[in-house]
Short mmCIF file of C-alpha atoms and ligand atoms in Angstrom, two decimals:
data_model
loop_
_atom_site.label_atom_id
_atom_site.label_comp_id
_atom_site.label_asym_id
_atom_site.label_seq_id
_atom_site.Cartn_x
_atom_site.Cartn_y
_atom_site.Cartn_z
CA MET A 288 13.37 108.47 204.07
CA THR A 289 10.48 109.61 202.37
CA ASN A 290 10.37 109.72 198.62
CA ALA A 291 9.88 113.49 198.61
CA HIS A 292 13.90 113.77 199.55
CA PHE A 293 15.62 112.05 196.88
CA ARG A 294 18.64 113.49 197.01
CA PHE A 295 19.25 114.49 193.49
CA GLU A 296 22.39 115.74 191.76
CA ASN A 297 22.15 117.03 188.18
CA SER A 298 25.30 116.25 186.30
CA PHE A 299 23.82 115.75 182.86
CA ALA A 300 21.88 119.18 183.31
CA GLY A 301 25.49 120.37 184.22
CA LEU A 302 26.34 119.82 180.53
CA PRO A 303 25.84 123.16 178.47
CA PRO A 304 22.25 124.15 177.50
CA ALA A 305 22.77 122.72 173.79
CA PHE A 306 22.44 119.10 175.18
CA TYR A 307 19.04 119.42 176.66
CA THR A 308 15.83 121.39 177.13
CA ARG A 309 14.88 122.20 180.75
CA LEU A 310 11.16 121.45 181.12
CA LEU A 311 8.51 120.23 183.60
CA PRO A 312 6.52 116.71 182.81
CA THR A 313 2.98 117.35 181.92
CA PRO A 314 1.16 116.31 184.39
CA LEU A 315 -0.81 112.77 184.12
CA PRO A 316 -4.42 112.87 185.45
CA ALA A 317 -5.55 111.03 188.18
CA PRO A 318 -2.37 108.74 188.58
CA TYR A 319 -2.37 105.33 190.37
CA LEU A 320 0.27 103.00 191.07
CA VAL A 321 0.43 99.89 188.82
CA ALA A 322 3.54 98.24 189.97
CA LEU A 323 6.89 99.06 191.81
CA SER A 324 10.20 97.02 192.01
CA PRO A 325 11.29 96.61 195.42
CA SER A 326 14.86 96.00 194.65
CA ALA A 327 15.16 98.81 192.37
CA ALA A 328 13.88 101.07 195.15
CA ARG A 329 16.41 99.82 197.52
CA LEU A 330 19.18 100.50 195.10
CA ILE A 331 18.16 104.33 195.06
CA GLY A 332 17.90 104.00 198.96
CA ALA A 333 14.40 104.46 198.78
CA ASP A 334 12.04 102.33 201.11
CA PRO A 335 9.91 100.34 198.44
CA ALA A 336 6.89 100.70 201.05
CA THR A 337 7.03 104.18 201.19
CA LEU A 338 7.55 104.78 197.45
CA ALA A 339 4.46 102.42 197.02
CA ALA A 340 2.10 104.39 199.28
CA PRO A 341 -0.36 106.81 197.73
CA GLU A 342 1.70 110.11 198.68
CA SER A 343 4.50 108.92 196.29
CA VAL A 344 2.50 108.38 193.13
CA ASP A 345 2.49 112.04 191.99
CA LEU A 346 6.49 111.75 192.13
CA LEU A 347 6.48 108.58 190.11
CA ALA A 348 3.99 110.27 187.50
CA GLY A 349 6.06 113.45 187.34
CA ASN A 350 3.12 115.58 188.74
CA ARG A 351 5.38 116.62 191.48
CA ILE A 352 8.82 117.44 191.14
CA ALA A 353 11.35 116.62 194.02
CA GLU A 354 13.01 119.85 195.22
CA LEU A 355 16.53 119.21 194.09
CA SER A 356 15.65 117.65 190.74
CA THR A 357 16.26 119.89 187.33
CA PRO A 358 14.38 118.22 184.84
CA VAL A 359 15.25 118.03 181.15
CA ALA A 360 14.81 116.01 178.21
CA ALA A 361 18.21 115.26 176.20
CA VAL A 362 18.62 115.47 172.51
CA TYR A 363 19.95 112.78 170.11
CA SER A 364 19.57 111.72 166.88
CA GLY A 365 20.28 108.01 165.21
CA HIS A 366 19.97 105.63 162.75
CA GLN A 367 16.70 103.67 162.38
CA PHE A 368 16.76 100.41 160.39
CA GLY A 369 20.06 101.39 158.66
CA VAL A 370 18.95 104.85 157.64
CA TRP A 371 19.88 108.05 158.96
CA ALA A 372 16.86 109.47 160.85
CA GLY A 373 18.20 112.85 162.02
CA GLN A 374 16.72 113.98 165.47
CA LEU A 375 14.91 111.56 167.34
CA GLY A 376 14.68 112.25 170.80
CA ASP A 377 14.07 112.49 173.96
CA GLY A 378 10.54 112.62 172.40
CA ARG A 379 8.74 111.56 175.72
CA ALA A 380 11.66 111.05 178.41
CA ILE A 381 12.30 113.53 180.97
CA LEU A 382 15.38 113.05 183.05
CA LEU A 383 14.86 113.85 186.82
CA GLY A 384 18.82 113.94 187.46
CA ASP A 385 21.03 111.42 189.69
CA ILE A 386 21.16 109.92 192.97
CA ALA A 387 24.17 108.27 194.45
CA THR A 388 24.18 104.54 195.14
CA ASP A 389 26.36 101.90 196.43
CA GLU A 390 26.71 101.11 192.76
CA GLY A 391 27.42 104.78 191.55
CA PRO A 392 25.41 107.56 190.44
CA MET A 393 22.14 106.46 189.03
CA GLU A 394 19.65 108.78 186.85
CA LEU A 395 15.94 108.60 187.19
CA GLN A 396 13.75 109.09 183.95
CA LEU A 397 10.37 109.64 183.62
CA LYS A 398 9.24 107.66 180.40
CA GLY A 399 5.93 109.00 178.55
CA ALA A 400 6.04 112.26 180.68
CA GLY A 401 4.74 114.36 178.11
CA MET A 402 6.01 116.45 174.95
CA THR A 403 9.28 117.78 174.79
CA PRO A 404 10.89 120.10 171.92
CA TYR A 405 12.00 116.57 170.30
CA SER A 406 8.63 114.90 170.49
CA ARG A 407 8.26 115.64 166.29
CA MET A 408 4.66 114.13 165.61
CA GLY A 409 4.46 111.96 169.05
CA ASP A 410 2.27 112.88 171.85
CA GLY A 411 4.77 112.62 174.31
CA ARG A 412 2.85 109.51 175.98
CA ALA A 413 3.49 105.92 176.31
CA VAL A 414 0.78 103.35 176.72
CA LEU A 415 0.20 101.00 179.52
CA ARG A 416 0.68 98.32 177.72
CA SER A 417 3.97 99.02 176.16
CA SER A 418 5.00 100.52 179.97
CA ILE A 419 4.47 97.19 181.54
CA ARG A 420 6.42 95.24 179.28
CA GLU A 421 9.21 97.44 179.44
CA PHE A 422 9.07 97.42 183.58
CA LEU A 423 8.74 93.78 183.54
CA CYS A 424 11.68 93.06 181.02
CA SER A 425 14.11 95.54 182.58
CA GLU A 426 13.78 93.56 186.03
CA ALA A 427 13.66 90.37 184.40
CA MET A 428 16.75 91.22 182.32
CA HIS A 429 18.59 92.00 185.82
CA GLY A 430 17.53 89.12 187.32
CA LEU A 431 18.98 87.35 184.51
CA GLY A 432 22.48 88.88 185.07
CA ILE A 433 22.32 90.71 181.72
CA PRO A 434 23.49 94.36 181.55
CA THR A 435 20.36 96.55 181.53
CA THR A 436 18.69 99.81 182.28
CA ARG A 437 16.19 99.27 185.52
CA ALA A 438 12.60 100.12 186.07
CA LEU A 439 11.51 101.50 189.25
CA SER A 440 7.57 101.82 188.81
CA VAL A 441 4.73 102.04 186.27
CA VAL A 442 1.87 104.64 187.05
CA GLY A 443 -1.09 104.61 185.03
CA SER A 444 -3.85 106.76 184.32
CA ASP A 445 -7.39 106.77 182.49
CA GLN A 446 -6.15 109.69 180.19
CA GLY A 447 -6.81 108.00 176.63
CA VAL A 448 -3.98 107.56 174.18
CA VAL A 449 -4.38 107.22 170.39
CA ARG A 450 -2.36 104.27 168.87
CA GLU A 451 -4.20 101.58 166.53
CA SER A 452 -6.65 101.80 169.06
CA ILE A 453 -7.61 104.08 172.14
CA GLU A 454 -5.57 102.89 175.06
CA THR A 455 -4.45 104.57 178.39
CA ALA A 456 -1.32 106.53 179.23
CA ALA A 457 1.29 105.51 181.61
CA VAL A 458 4.84 106.53 182.80
CA VAL A 459 7.49 104.48 183.84
CA VAL A 460 10.48 105.51 186.12
CA ARG A 461 13.65 104.26 184.56
CA MET A 462 17.14 104.07 185.86
CA ALA A 463 20.55 103.84 184.58
CA PRO A 464 24.02 105.67 185.36
CA THR A 465 23.37 107.45 182.22
CA PHE A 466 20.91 107.44 178.99
CA VAL A 467 23.34 108.77 176.45
CA ARG A 468 23.03 106.61 173.71
CA PHE A 469 25.06 106.11 170.35
CA GLY A 470 22.47 108.40 168.98
CA SER A 471 23.81 111.32 171.26
CA PHE A 472 27.46 111.21 169.65
CA GLU A 473 25.74 110.75 166.07
CA HIS A 474 23.71 113.95 166.86
CA TRP A 475 26.76 116.19 167.25
CA TYR A 476 28.61 114.58 164.48
CA TYR A 477 26.06 114.96 162.05
CA ASN A 478 25.05 118.40 162.86
CA ARG A 479 28.70 119.06 162.64
CA LYS A 480 29.25 120.74 166.14
CA PRO A 481 32.65 119.27 167.01
CA GLU A 482 32.74 121.31 170.31
CA GLU A 483 29.51 119.46 171.89
CA LEU A 484 31.09 116.19 170.51
CA LYS A 485 33.99 116.75 172.37
CA GLN A 486 32.17 117.79 175.35
CA LEU A 487 29.83 114.60 175.22
CA ALA A 488 32.87 112.39 174.84
CA ASP A 489 34.68 114.04 177.66
CA TYR A 490 31.53 113.95 179.75
CA VAL A 491 31.16 110.08 179.44
CA ILE A 492 34.68 109.44 179.85
CA GLU A 493 35.21 111.49 182.93
CA ARG A 494 31.78 110.29 184.66
CA PHE A 495 31.80 106.34 183.52
CA TYR A 496 35.37 105.29 182.17
CA PRO A 497 37.58 107.60 184.12
CA ALA A 498 40.40 104.94 183.81
CA LEU A 499 40.39 105.83 179.91
CA ARG A 500 41.59 109.21 180.69
CA GLU A 501 45.28 107.58 181.14
CA GLU A 502 45.19 106.16 177.69
CA GLU A 503 47.01 107.86 174.81
CA ASN A 504 44.00 108.41 172.71
CA PRO A 505 40.85 108.30 175.31
CA TYR A 506 38.64 108.45 172.50
CA ALA A 507 39.83 105.55 170.55
CA ALA A 508 39.81 103.57 174.07
CA LEU A 509 36.33 104.64 174.62
CA LEU A 510 35.02 103.58 171.31
CA GLU A 511 37.03 99.97 172.06
CA GLU A 512 35.33 99.92 175.50
CA VAL A 513 31.81 100.26 174.23
CA THR A 514 32.61 97.94 171.23
CA ARG A 515 33.56 95.23 173.74
CA ARG A 516 30.87 96.01 176.04
CA THR A 517 28.15 96.02 173.40
CA ALA A 518 29.48 92.75 172.13
CA ARG A 519 29.53 91.33 175.52
CA MET A 520 25.83 92.46 175.86
CA ILE A 521 24.53 90.91 172.77
CA ALA A 522 26.21 87.51 173.60
CA HIS A 523 24.14 87.56 176.42
CA TRP A 524 21.00 88.43 174.30
CA GLN A 525 21.94 85.52 171.93
CA ALA A 526 22.66 82.89 174.80
CA VAL A 527 19.26 83.57 176.74
CA GLY A 528 17.40 83.98 173.46
CA PHE A 529 16.59 87.70 173.92
CA MET A 530 15.60 89.59 170.75
CA HIS A 531 15.47 93.52 171.07
CA GLY A 532 13.31 94.30 168.17
CA VAL A 533 14.66 97.81 167.40
CA MET A 534 18.40 98.05 167.39
CA ASN A 535 18.55 101.24 165.98
CA THR A 536 21.56 103.21 166.97
CA ASP A 537 19.43 105.65 169.30
CA ASN A 538 18.59 102.43 171.38
CA MET A 539 22.04 101.43 172.01
CA SER A 540 23.51 102.82 175.09
CA ILE A 541 27.15 104.22 175.57
CA LEU A 542 27.22 101.90 178.55
CA GLY A 543 26.53 98.69 176.93
CA GLN A 544 23.23 98.10 178.99
CA THR A 545 20.13 97.13 177.07
CA ILE A 546 17.65 99.90 176.70
CA ASP A 547 14.75 100.97 175.48
CA TYR A 548 12.50 97.70 175.42
CA GLY A 549 9.84 98.02 172.67
CA PRO A 550 8.66 94.97 170.79
CA PHE A 551 11.36 92.57 172.50
CA GLY A 552 10.75 88.62 172.57
CA PHE A 553 12.42 85.76 174.06
CA MET A 554 12.81 82.78 171.82
CA GLU A 555 10.37 79.93 171.98
CA GLY A 556 10.17 77.48 169.48
CA PHE A 557 13.87 77.89 168.61
CA ASP A 558 14.30 79.81 164.96
CA ALA A 559 17.44 81.73 164.25
CA HIS A 560 15.43 83.77 161.55
CA HIS A 561 12.76 84.90 163.99
CA ILE A 562 11.66 88.41 163.95
CA CYS A 563 9.92 89.57 167.01
CA ASN A 564 9.15 93.05 165.76
CA HIS A 565 5.99 93.11 163.28
CA SER A 566 7.08 96.58 161.97
CA ASP A 567 10.30 94.95 160.98
CA ASP A 568 9.29 94.19 157.28
CA HIS A 569 12.79 92.87 156.18
CA GLY A 570 14.27 91.08 159.52
CA ARG A 571 16.89 93.37 159.83
CA TYR A 572 16.85 92.84 163.69
CA ALA A 573 16.03 88.91 163.45
CA TYR A 574 17.37 87.05 166.14
CA ALA A 575 20.31 85.48 163.80
CA ASN A 576 21.29 89.17 162.87
CA GLN A 577 21.71 90.74 166.14
CA PRO A 578 25.27 90.35 166.63
CA GLN A 579 26.44 91.72 163.18
CA ILE A 580 23.95 94.72 163.87
CA GLY A 581 25.70 95.22 167.19
CA HIS A 582 28.89 95.38 165.21
CA TRP A 583 27.07 97.89 162.41
CA ASN A 584 25.94 99.91 165.45
CA CYS A 585 29.53 100.16 166.71
CA TYR A 586 30.68 101.48 163.34
CA ALA A 587 27.98 104.38 163.26
CA LEU A 588 29.24 105.20 166.62
CA ALA A 589 33.02 105.24 165.29
CA GLN A 590 31.72 107.38 162.46
CA ALA A 591 30.84 109.79 165.01
CA LEU A 592 33.71 109.61 167.07
CA LEU A 593 36.25 109.71 164.00
CA PRO A 594 36.84 113.56 164.32
CA LEU A 595 37.72 113.10 167.95
CA ILE A 596 40.06 110.06 167.58
CA GLY A 597 41.74 111.56 164.54
CA GLU A 598 43.03 108.25 162.68
CA VAL A 599 41.06 105.96 160.48
CA GLU A 600 43.55 103.19 161.77
CA LEU A 601 42.96 103.56 165.38
CA THR A 602 39.32 103.91 164.86
CA GLN A 603 39.41 100.40 162.93
CA GLU A 604 41.51 98.72 165.66
CA ALA A 605 39.00 99.88 168.36
CA LEU A 606 36.02 98.15 165.98
CA ASP A 607 38.16 95.29 165.46
CA VAL A 608 37.78 94.01 168.98
CA TYR A 609 34.03 93.36 168.09
CA GLN A 610 34.26 89.73 166.69
CA PRO A 611 36.86 88.14 169.06
CA ALA A 612 35.06 89.87 172.07
CA PHE A 613 31.56 88.49 170.94
CA ALA A 614 33.20 85.15 169.97
CA GLN A 615 34.90 84.68 173.43
CA HIS A 616 31.60 85.62 175.36
CA ILE A 617 29.26 83.64 173.31
CA ASP A 618 31.91 80.61 173.61
CA GLN A 619 31.83 80.87 177.42
CA LEU A 620 28.30 81.22 177.65
CA LEU A 621 27.11 78.39 175.63
CA HIS A 622 29.96 76.24 177.32
CA ALA A 623 28.16 77.31 180.41
CA LYS A 624 24.66 76.45 179.10
CA LEU A 625 25.91 72.97 178.23
CA GLY A 626 27.52 72.62 181.67
CA LEU A 627 31.12 72.19 179.93
CA ALA A 628 33.58 72.87 182.42
CA THR A 629 36.80 72.59 179.85
CA VAL A 630 37.11 73.62 176.20
CA GLN A 631 37.87 71.01 173.86
CA GLU A 632 38.50 69.91 170.19
CA GLY A 633 35.14 69.53 168.45
CA ASP A 634 33.21 71.79 170.70
CA ARG A 635 31.94 74.08 167.94
CA ALA A 636 30.76 71.25 165.83
CA LEU A 637 28.91 70.03 168.81
CA LEU A 638 27.26 73.27 169.41
CA ASP A 639 26.72 73.75 165.49
CA ALA A 640 24.96 70.38 165.73
CA LEU A 641 22.70 71.34 168.38
CA PHE A 642 21.63 74.47 167.17
CA ALA A 643 20.91 72.72 163.74
CA ILE A 644 18.44 70.38 165.44
CA LEU A 645 16.91 73.06 167.81
CA GLN A 646 16.26 75.07 164.22
CA SER A 647 15.10 71.92 162.45
CA ASN A 648 12.78 70.92 165.11
CA HIS A 649 11.64 74.21 166.67
CA ALA A 650 12.51 72.75 170.07
CA ASP A 651 11.45 75.53 172.86
CA TYR A 652 15.07 77.11 173.35
CA THR A 653 14.27 77.83 177.25
CA ILE A 654 12.69 74.46 177.98
CA PHE A 655 15.49 72.65 176.02
CA PHE A 656 18.29 73.92 178.11
CA ARG A 657 16.49 73.87 181.45
CA ARG A 658 15.77 70.10 180.78
CA LEU A 659 19.38 69.23 179.49
CA SER A 660 20.73 69.86 182.84
CA GLY A 661 18.61 66.48 183.57
CA LEU A 662 20.61 64.33 181.04
CA ARG A 663 22.70 61.71 182.53
CA ALA A 664 26.11 61.14 181.13
CA ALA A 665 26.52 57.56 181.44
CA GLY A 666 23.21 56.71 178.89
CA PRO A 667 20.00 57.43 177.48
CA GLU A 668 17.99 56.22 180.25
CA GLY A 669 16.21 59.61 181.54
CA ASP A 670 16.48 61.12 178.13
CA ALA A 671 12.98 61.07 177.41
CA PRO A 672 11.85 64.72 178.83
CA LEU A 673 14.18 66.06 176.20
CA ARG A 674 13.91 63.85 173.38
CA ASP A 675 10.25 64.52 173.38
CA LEU A 676 10.97 68.28 172.53
CA PHE A 677 11.97 66.79 169.18
CA ILE A 678 9.87 65.63 166.12
CA ASP A 679 13.16 64.02 164.70
CA ARG A 680 14.12 61.75 167.68
CA PRO A 681 16.83 60.05 165.50
CA ALA A 682 18.43 63.35 165.20
CA PHE A 683 18.43 64.18 168.91
CA ASP A 684 19.65 60.76 169.94
CA GLN A 685 22.75 61.15 167.79
CA TRP A 686 23.50 64.67 169.29
CA ALA A 687 22.85 63.34 172.67
CA ASP A 688 25.33 60.56 172.24
CA ALA A 689 27.80 62.91 170.87
CA TYR A 690 27.35 65.29 174.02
CA ARG A 691 27.27 62.45 176.34
CA ALA A 692 30.57 61.12 175.10
CA ARG A 693 31.92 65.04 175.24
CA LEU A 694 30.73 64.99 178.93
CA ARG A 695 32.63 61.72 179.80
CA ALA A 696 35.67 63.30 178.13
CA GLU A 697 35.87 65.73 181.05
CA ASN A 698 34.53 62.96 183.74
CA SER A 699 31.60 65.16 184.35
CA ASP A 700 29.64 64.42 187.43
CA ASP A 701 25.80 64.49 186.59
CA ALA A 702 24.64 66.31 189.90
CA THR A 703 27.50 68.83 189.90
CA ARG A 704 26.81 69.73 186.17
CA LYS A 705 23.16 69.99 186.91
CA LEU A 706 23.67 72.36 189.66
CA ALA A 707 25.90 74.70 187.87
CA MET A 708 23.73 74.36 184.63
CA ASP A 709 20.37 75.51 186.70
CA GLN A 710 22.29 78.58 187.51
CA VAL A 711 22.58 79.73 183.89
CA ASN A 712 19.75 78.29 181.99
CA PRO A 713 16.57 80.18 183.28
CA LYS A 714 13.51 78.01 184.13
CA TYR A 715 11.49 81.38 183.99
CA ILE A 716 11.79 83.95 181.22
CA LEU A 717 9.06 86.80 180.38
CA ARG A 718 7.24 85.14 177.28
CA ASN A 719 4.88 87.33 175.36
CA TYR A 720 1.85 85.66 176.56
CA MET A 721 2.62 86.24 180.07
CA ALA A 722 3.12 89.75 179.67
CA GLN A 723 -0.10 89.96 177.52
CA ILE A 724 -2.05 88.42 180.52
CA ALA A 725 -0.53 90.87 182.89
CA ILE A 726 -1.44 93.75 180.69
CA GLU A 727 -4.88 92.52 180.40
CA LYS A 728 -5.55 92.27 183.94
CA ALA A 729 -3.77 95.60 184.64
CA GLN A 730 -5.98 97.45 182.10
CA ASN A 731 -8.84 96.24 184.06
CA LYS A 732 -7.29 97.63 187.22
CA ASP A 733 -5.92 94.39 188.50
CA PHE A 734 -2.43 94.61 189.21
CA SER A 735 -1.42 91.24 190.86
CA GLU A 736 -0.10 89.71 187.76
CA VAL A 737 2.55 92.24 186.94
CA GLU A 738 3.44 91.84 190.62
CA ARG A 739 3.60 88.25 190.49
CA LEU A 740 5.55 88.08 187.22
CA LEU A 741 7.98 90.53 189.04
CA ALA A 742 8.60 88.86 191.77
CA LEU A 743 9.02 85.47 189.64
CA LEU A 744 11.14 87.01 187.14
CA ALA A 745 13.46 88.43 189.71
CA ARG A 746 15.01 84.93 190.81
CA PRO A 747 14.54 83.16 187.21
CA PHE A 748 16.98 80.36 187.85
CA ASP A 749 15.37 79.04 191.17
CA GLU A 750 12.71 76.52 191.13
CA GLN A 751 9.33 78.01 192.32
CA PRO A 752 7.07 75.07 192.62
CA GLU A 753 4.17 77.55 193.29
CA HIS A 754 4.68 78.85 189.84
CA GLU A 755 5.43 75.70 187.98
CA HIS A 756 2.87 76.51 185.23
CA TYR A 757 5.15 79.70 184.00
CA ALA A 758 7.89 77.17 182.82
CA ALA A 759 5.48 75.34 180.58
CA PHE A 760 5.05 75.54 176.79
CA PRO A 761 3.09 78.65 175.96
CA PRO A 762 -0.58 78.47 175.19
CA ASP A 763 -1.49 77.90 171.55
CA TRP A 764 -3.20 81.18 171.54
CA SER A 765 0.31 82.93 172.14
CA THR A 766 1.41 82.41 168.52
CA GLN A 767 -1.34 85.11 167.35
CA LEU A 768 0.17 87.67 169.47
CA SER A 769 2.01 90.50 167.50
CA VAL A 770 4.33 93.30 169.12
CA SER A 771 5.19 96.21 166.96
CA CYS A 772 6.75 99.44 167.10
CA SER A 773 3.49 100.98 168.65
CA SER A 774 4.07 102.04 172.40
P1 AMP B 952 11.71 104.52 169.93
O1 AMP B 952 11.83 103.42 168.56
O2 AMP B 952 10.60 103.81 170.92
O3 AMP B 952 12.84 103.86 170.48
O4 AMP B 952 11.26 105.72 169.60
C1 AMP B 952 12.06 106.57 168.58
C2 AMP B 952 12.24 107.92 169.22
O5 AMP B 952 10.73 108.47 168.96
C3 AMP B 952 12.33 108.00 170.76
O6 AMP B 952 13.74 108.84 170.91
C4 AMP B 952 11.40 108.77 171.09
O7 AMP B 952 11.76 109.87 171.69
C5 AMP B 952 10.31 109.13 170.18
N1 AMP B 952 9.09 108.69 170.44
C6 AMP B 952 8.43 107.40 170.53
N2 AMP B 952 7.08 107.24 170.43
C7 AMP B 952 6.75 108.68 170.82
C8 AMP B 952 5.63 109.42 171.62
N3 AMP B 952 4.57 108.89 171.85
N4 AMP B 952 5.95 110.98 171.58
C9 AMP B 952 6.86 111.29 171.26
N5 AMP B 952 7.92 110.99 170.90
C10 AMP B 952 7.88 109.42 170.92
MG1 MG B 953 14.06 104.66 171.68
#
């Protein structure tokens, strides 16, 4: 199939006009393809080679609109850093429509495609730097098995874009079943539009949560399910050491998918208080705060859904699933990370003790868990690679002895455990310095590193001997990198 034949349907544009503005993307001058995700292409039934061909660039840039597409910019509001911010978007994203896939409908959205009526002070563009980061991280998260929006492509242009310095423009094609956010509901609630609020909720339930139609109170059931999914998503973030950086309610998907990659980061030397977003002065979105912020965001959604649910008590009950769902998922994920096949008394203490020594030694989070699968249950011979990650060796030895005793308590077999652990503890993550190198090369029109990282991170759990160096400690200069909301 050629790219021009995307069989778009326009389910979101089927909502009343209040929900969006119909408009065309602003053409991007002389666009060139920076990167394309073959697996994302295949998901929407497109041939990667066809999409990567020069004829397709105009389509991926938004310069040419497929025949069946009805482009729209959706409206939403949200809480930013805990404060009601009013209307926020879509300031630079344009929805092209949805395509039927084996996994259900997938919407395609151009991010950075020019101004919309909701652009506020913005220019409607995104820079190459942040576009590459979003592209790589979306696909890396997918590779890690974490719920996320996908990224199909990045297209660049030499058009200048003013940020702290002059950068160049880029457009990412993102994909998700829907881009409706918590803030989409808050928008109608705070604008006192109960009719639209209901239309949006009915649309989301009908299309994405059809089973909930049968519930006595489908809106309470929706809140409960979204709360559950959000808790699950954040448990995944914590387990892999992912920090989103800007968990505003407009950046929370109604599907419980990771969305809007900005100043994200992956944990390196473990520090629960790490703040990955340079613009987050008070550390609201620090690693350790993410679970409770997820809950806070569900409260904000609950507030917006309350008029539909009709009862405070039901609303509260739906929110109350957050803590147990999070606890259940994180427990399960951490047990798997430790290679524990059973749940036993004392496991909590073992985990707490581990996080305490990771914290006080700032051991590299990813490297620690990957090396942990090499530990032997019988005794400390072979501990050296792990032990070397700790300045306080006696503290490590003490923990390792306790862990070994715990492994023996379930007759854990070293080889079996290693296999299982290496399926859940990634060898390769998208460290900031890796993205930075790829970005700098791309800014000089060398896109090979973006492509290499894309392929690497599609298989984060596999040994890839030719790429061993990506599994090493980050270089010293990487500590100087800072990422902010500027994108
Ligand atoms: P973010 O923190 O990146 O999620 O952005 C918050 C909101 O600001 C989003 O809803 C965007 O629509 C909008 N926005 C961000 N950058 C721009 C831009 N350069 N031009 C227009 N709108 C923007
Ligand atoms: Mg956003």
